[in-house]
Amino acid sequence: MIIDDDLVRIGSANLNNRSMGADSECDLAFEATTEAHRDFVRRLRRRLIGHFCGAAEEEVAENESRLLRFLDAYAVAGATKALQPIEVGQVSFRALNDFIQPIADPRIPLNLKRAANRMWTTRTLLGTAGLVLMLMALTLLWRYTPLRSYADIGFLSAIMS
């Protein structure tokens, strides 16, 4: 995010309950305090726009006063990268609201202490033990029975012919 050539924020944090309550986030903020800093922010913004739209930083700088029209014309001219409009009709807002929103941004922050306390229930321990036993059984079967031959290239070639 670049704000008024004075502030740059680069990071993974989102302003939602999941991000603020459960995820590990890392952000870097840079505040321009001199004209040299503001020049750096402007160059960074132009390079980013150019990178994502397939234009050179110099082209973006020359056309900044009419940037959106320039980028639209640049995309039509056959650029390999371009901004693309999102058609509202393509998105089902009901599906977005009913299925994605509760996972992406739950209405209340996640209660990690409660989740950690419920993690090692009898059911979880039995399921984990069962999985370990099944993996051990498969390992023994692989080692001491002809099961291994099913992964042999010669055996597979003979079956396929």
mmCIF file of C-alpha atoms in Angstrom, residues 4-158:
data_model
loop_
_atom_site.group_PDB
_atom_site.id
_atom_site.type_symbol
_atom_site.label_atom_id
_atom_site.label_comp_id
_atom_site.label_asym_id
_atom_site.label_seq_id
_atom_site.Cartn_x
_atom_site.Cartn_y
_atom_site.Cartn_z
ATOM 1 C CA ASP A 4 0.345 10.029 -0.969
ATOM 2 C CA ASP A 5 4.034 9.375 -1.708
ATOM 3 C CA ASP A 6 4.595 9.568 2.067
ATOM 4 C CA LEU A 7 3.874 6.094 3.429
ATOM 5 C CA VAL A 8 4.616 2.601 2.131
ATOM 6 C CA ARG A 9 3.318 -0.511 3.871
ATOM 7 C CA ILE A 10 4.443 -3.938 2.712
ATOM 8 C CA GLY A 11 3.228 -7.000 4.521
ATOM 9 C CA SER A 12 0.855 -9.859 4.979
ATOM 10 C CA ALA A 13 -1.490 -8.523 7.687
ATOM 11 C CA ASN A 14 -5.117 -7.968 6.766
ATOM 12 C CA LEU A 15 -7.603 -6.036 8.843
ATOM 13 C CA ASN A 16 -9.877 -8.952 9.660
ATOM 14 C CA ASN A 17 -10.517 -11.189 12.661
ATOM 15 C CA ARG A 18 -8.630 -14.198 11.323
ATOM 16 C CA SER A 19 -5.519 -12.191 10.508
ATOM 17 C CA MET A 20 -5.514 -10.209 13.729
ATOM 18 C CA GLY A 21 -6.503 -13.144 15.946
ATOM 19 C CA ALA A 22 -4.729 -16.230 14.667
ATOM 20 C CA ASP A 23 -2.218 -15.735 11.877
ATOM 21 C CA SER A 24 1.439 -14.813 12.138
ATOM 22 C CA GLU A 25 1.823 -11.586 10.243
ATOM 23 C CA CYS A 26 4.791 -9.489 9.209
ATOM 24 C CA ASP A 27 4.584 -5.903 7.973
ATOM 25 C CA LEU A 28 7.106 -3.225 7.168
ATOM 26 C CA ALA A 29 6.126 0.440 7.149
ATOM 27 C CA PHE A 30 8.264 3.210 5.657
ATOM 28 C CA GLU A 31 7.445 6.885 6.178
ATOM 29 C CA ALA A 32 9.000 9.419 3.816
ATOM 30 C CA THR A 33 10.440 12.355 5.757
ATOM 31 C CA THR A 34 12.502 13.991 2.997
ATOM 32 C CA GLU A 35 12.014 14.749 -0.678
ATOM 33 C CA ALA A 36 14.527 11.999 -1.507
ATOM 34 C CA HIS A 37 12.338 9.560 0.408
ATOM 35 C CA ARG A 38 9.241 10.726 -1.514
ATOM 36 C CA ASP A 39 11.147 10.253 -4.805
ATOM 37 C CA PHE A 40 11.937 6.699 -3.691
ATOM 38 C CA VAL A 41 8.244 6.046 -2.932
ATOM 39 C CA ARG A 42 7.191 7.440 -6.342
ATOM 40 C CA ARG A 43 9.789 5.271 -8.137
ATOM 41 C CA LEU A 44 8.641 2.234 -6.168
ATOM 42 C CA ARG A 45 5.001 2.898 -7.086
ATOM 43 C CA ARG A 46 5.876 3.317 -10.787
ATOM 44 C CA ARG A 47 7.979 0.141 -10.799
ATOM 45 C CA LEU A 48 5.171 -1.849 -9.171
ATOM 46 C CA ILE A 49 2.544 -0.546 -11.603
ATOM 47 C CA GLY A 50 4.894 -1.233 -14.500
ATOM 48 C CA HIS A 51 5.694 -4.720 -13.248
ATOM 49 C CA PHE A 52 2.063 -5.780 -12.900
ATOM 50 C CA CYS A 53 0.918 -4.103 -16.117
ATOM 51 C CA GLY A 54 3.891 -4.903 -18.349
ATOM 52 C CA ALA A 55 5.055 -1.300 -18.791
ATOM 53 C CA ALA A 56 8.421 0.298 -18.122
ATOM 54 C CA GLU A 57 8.795 2.576 -15.091
ATOM 55 C CA GLU A 58 9.596 5.496 -17.440
ATOM 56 C CA GLU A 59 6.374 4.944 -19.416
ATOM 57 C CA VAL A 60 4.346 4.963 -16.221
ATOM 58 C CA ALA A 61 6.065 8.190 -15.092
ATOM 59 C CA GLU A 62 5.413 9.917 -18.436
ATOM 60 C CA ASN A 63 1.731 9.000 -18.341
ATOM 61 C CA GLU A 64 0.966 9.429 -14.630
ATOM 62 C CA SER A 65 -1.480 12.289 -15.162
ATOM 63 C CA ARG A 66 -3.661 9.989 -17.279
ATOM 64 C CA LEU A 67 -2.587 6.673 -15.762
ATOM 65 C CA LEU A 68 -5.803 4.666 -16.019
ATOM 66 C CA ARG A 69 -6.411 5.661 -19.654
ATOM 67 C CA PHE A 70 -2.750 4.854 -20.419
ATOM 68 C CA LEU A 71 -2.990 1.409 -18.809
ATOM 69 C CA ASP A 72 -6.247 0.647 -20.638
ATOM 70 C CA ALA A 73 -4.676 1.645 -23.975
ATOM 71 C CA TYR A 74 -1.492 -0.260 -23.131
ATOM 72 C CA ALA A 75 -3.499 -3.440 -22.465
ATOM 73 C CA VAL A 76 -5.368 -3.103 -25.772
ATOM 74 C CA ALA A 77 -2.047 -2.643 -27.599
ATOM 75 C CA GLY A 78 -1.196 -6.263 -26.817
ATOM 76 C CA ALA A 79 0.802 -6.076 -23.598
ATOM 77 C CA THR A 80 1.523 -9.447 -22.027
ATOM 78 C CA LYS A 81 0.293 -8.190 -18.637
ATOM 79 C CA ALA A 82 -2.644 -5.900 -17.964
ATOM 80 C CA LEU A 83 -5.222 -4.907 -15.395
ATOM 81 C CA GLN A 84 -8.405 -6.865 -15.978
ATOM 82 C CA PRO A 85 -11.897 -5.832 -14.911
ATOM 83 C CA ILE A 86 -13.768 -8.140 -12.565
ATOM 84 C CA GLU A 87 -17.246 -8.893 -13.806
ATOM 85 C CA VAL A 88 -19.683 -8.630 -10.904
ATOM 86 C CA GLY A 89 -21.937 -11.269 -12.430
ATOM 87 C CA GLN A 90 -19.154 -13.858 -12.196
ATOM 88 C CA VAL A 91 -19.100 -13.776 -8.404
ATOM 89 C CA SER A 92 -21.875 -15.325 -6.387
ATOM 90 C CA PHE A 93 -22.141 -13.014 -3.399
ATOM 91 C CA ARG A 94 -24.314 -15.531 -1.593
ATOM 92 C CA ALA A 95 -21.627 -18.206 -1.903
ATOM 93 C CA LEU A 96 -19.017 -15.676 -0.895
ATOM 94 C CA ASN A 97 -20.988 -14.624 2.172
ATOM 95 C CA ASP A 98 -22.222 -18.076 3.212
ATOM 96 C CA PHE A 99 -19.129 -20.199 2.655
ATOM 97 C CA ILE A 100 -15.973 -18.127 2.305
ATOM 98 C CA GLN A 101 -16.609 -15.308 4.790
ATOM 99 C CA PRO A 102 -16.855 -17.473 7.931
ATOM 100 C CA ILE A 103 -13.454 -19.013 7.149
ATOM 101 C CA ALA A 104 -11.684 -15.966 5.729
ATOM 102 C CA ASP A 105 -13.026 -13.494 8.282
ATOM 103 C CA PRO A 106 -14.984 -15.047 11.150
ATOM 104 C CA ARG A 107 -17.406 -12.709 12.897
ATOM 105 C CA ILE A 108 -15.508 -13.046 16.179
ATOM 106 C CA PRO A 109 -11.772 -13.618 16.639
ATOM 107 C CA LEU A 110 -10.690 -17.236 16.940
ATOM 108 C CA ASN A 111 -10.351 -18.587 20.477
ATOM 109 C CA LEU A 112 -7.015 -20.364 20.203
ATOM 110 C CA LYS A 113 -6.864 -21.355 23.889
ATOM 111 C CA ARG A 114 -10.168 -23.203 23.587
ATOM 112 C CA ALA A 115 -9.030 -24.881 20.369
ATOM 113 C CA ALA A 116 -5.756 -25.967 22.004
ATOM 114 C CA ASN A 117 -7.618 -27.403 25.006
ATOM 115 C CA ARG A 118 -9.949 -29.384 22.747
ATOM 116 C CA MET A 119 -7.097 -30.609 20.573
ATOM 117 C CA TRP A 120 -6.111 -33.668 22.634
ATOM 118 C CA THR A 121 -9.462 -35.286 23.288
ATOM 119 C CA THR A 122 -9.870 -39.073 23.559
ATOM 120 C CA ARG A 123 -11.272 -39.144 20.040
ATOM 121 C CA THR A 124 -8.249 -37.259 18.652
ATOM 122 C CA LEU A 125 -5.804 -39.509 20.477
ATOM 123 C CA LEU A 126 -7.561 -42.683 19.270
ATOM 124 C CA GLY A 127 -7.631 -41.395 15.703
ATOM 125 C CA THR A 128 -3.918 -40.515 15.818
ATOM 126 C CA ALA A 129 -3.046 -43.920 17.305
ATOM 127 C CA GLY A 130 -5.137 -45.664 14.638
ATOM 128 C CA LEU A 131 -3.372 -43.750 11.883
ATOM 129 C CA VAL A 132 0.056 -44.646 13.288
ATOM 130 C CA LEU A 133 -0.927 -48.333 13.542
ATOM 131 C CA MET A 134 -2.205 -48.363 9.956
ATOM 132 C CA LEU A 135 1.038 -46.810 8.689
ATOM 133 C CA MET A 136 3.079 -49.364 10.647
ATOM 134 C CA ALA A 137 0.972 -52.211 9.200
ATOM 135 C CA LEU A 138 1.444 -50.904 5.653
ATOM 136 C CA THR A 139 5.191 -50.634 6.240
ATOM 137 C CA LEU A 140 5.362 -54.231 7.442
ATOM 138 C CA LEU A 141 3.221 -55.446 4.525
ATOM 139 C CA TRP A 142 5.466 -53.568 2.088
ATOM 140 C CA ARG A 143 8.595 -55.086 3.628
ATOM 141 C CA TYR A 144 7.512 -58.722 4.120
ATOM 142 C CA THR A 145 4.923 -59.425 1.392
ATOM 143 C CA PRO A 146 4.877 -59.218 -2.440
ATOM 144 C CA LEU A 147 3.072 -55.832 -2.170
ATOM 145 C CA ARG A 148 6.357 -54.109 -3.096
ATOM 146 C CA SER A 149 6.349 -55.764 -6.536
ATOM 147 C CA TYR A 150 3.292 -53.746 -7.546
ATOM 148 C CA ALA A 151 5.507 -50.654 -7.653
ATOM 149 C CA ASP A 152 8.227 -52.378 -9.744
ATOM 150 C CA ILE A 153 8.557 -50.869 -13.237
ATOM 151 C CA GLY A 154 8.997 -54.313 -14.853
ATOM 152 C CA PHE A 155 5.851 -55.628 -13.184
ATOM 153 C CA LEU A 156 3.870 -52.552 -14.223
ATOM 154 C CA SER A 157 5.164 -52.804 -17.816
ATOM 155 C CA ALA A 158 4.076 -56.437 -18.035
#
